[in-house]
Amino acid sequence: MSSIESLLEKDDLAPAREASATMKALLYRHPGQRAWEEMPRPVLQAATDAIVRITTSTICGTDLHILKGDVPTVTDGRILGHEGVGVVEETGAAVSRIRRGDKVLISCITSCGRCDFCKKGMYSHCRDGGWILGNTIDGTQAEYVRIPHAETSLHPLPPDANEEAMVMLSDVLPTGFECGVRNGRLKPGDTLAIVGAGPVGLAALLTAQLYSPALIVMIDVDENRLDASRGLGATHTVDSGDGKAVEKVMELTGGAGVDVAIEAVGIPATFDICQSILAPGGHLANVGVHGKPVELRLQKLWSHNVTLTTGLVDTVTTPMLLKMVLSGRLRPQKLVTHRFDMIDVMSAYNTFGNAANQGALKVLLRTA
Ligand SMILES: NC(=O)c1ccc[n+]([C@@H]2O[C@H](COP(=O)([O-])OP(=O)(O)OC[C@H]3O[C@@H](n4cnc5c(N)ncnc54)[C@H](O)[C@@H]3O)[C@@H](O)[C@H]2O)c1
Ligand SMILES: [Zn+2]
Ligand SMILES: [Zn+2]
């Protein structure tokens, strides 16, 4: 074959290759607008990358913040999603521990495992990672996703792992545990209040029980979610809609206040409840993403020997939580209320965006 013929043949093949190299994905366009569109399939860009075919994904409250335009790092055309389970399709030359065909859990936090922050276990601040999926690089609400630093950002799963449980390990379970329970230094016998019974607050509720607190009060304004909290182990629930949450918690604790208060909403009113119900020596663990300043009542707290912690999830506890979920000790699949095919992701967003009316907690997206 002459060189001209071979060139022609390559050109003939090009359109066919291109056609098969597309996929469907959920894109952020601009505030208030999302679209389900045909996109090029991701390709390996670095030797440490892997391409994963998504089998299960889900929508996070943070995706709703992005759609409102609250997260300026997300730009027009970005594929959303930072949670997922899938099957490895292709790996870069430097990836040896994960192979094509492996079932994997995708961590919402990408970590190189080598930089100064990764070495301190602060993967959320990784110099070449952190929360980038569905933020500064394309995410998991798609048929395929490129995962940088695949060996440290993916967790191999047994082929028969329950995907509904596993996908809760991408974000909500480590977030509730690390930023809430662990930062709050919860101990056996402690009194605990969790403000916010969304998926993150409920993940804190599930993992808090590993420490056997004596009292667990869940506080929210959504009766459905308070109901769900009782089913998941809350000893008491408080509807804060009447503005009397502080009085009710003080009553439940005989006037003492709680040892640990977890803030899992992200607004000044709920931070205020937390600082008002803290017992001397207590821990206030903030999990919520705040867009506005809060009033810190230091004039009251200065003498109370309290600690206040903040944190972006590092996902360092994912391997440990994974073992507990695989053994059935933790059952985060209880947070799943709705299931959609990935191609119906636009409807899934409508359901999740109206969570209170729809009784929605975690809304799953599955590919065929
Ligand atoms: N720190 C991290 O690394 C991290 C990671 C993931 C999510 N988050 C944040 O955690 C928070 C919770 O996430 P989620 O997905 O569970 O959110 P969500 O919106 O589903 O849940 C928030 C809950 O707060 C309740 N609420 C609203 N106003 C209230 C009020 N005034 N009093 C009491 N309850 C009230 C709502 O009814 C809802 O049930 C969000 O701010 C999210 O952005 C933080
Ligand atoms: Zn999230
Ligand atoms: Zn790093």
Coordinates of C-alpha atoms in Angstrom, one line a residue, residues 50 235 252:
A50 CA -7.4 5.7 34.8
T235 CA -32.8 8.8 70.4
L252 CA -33.3 17.0 77.1

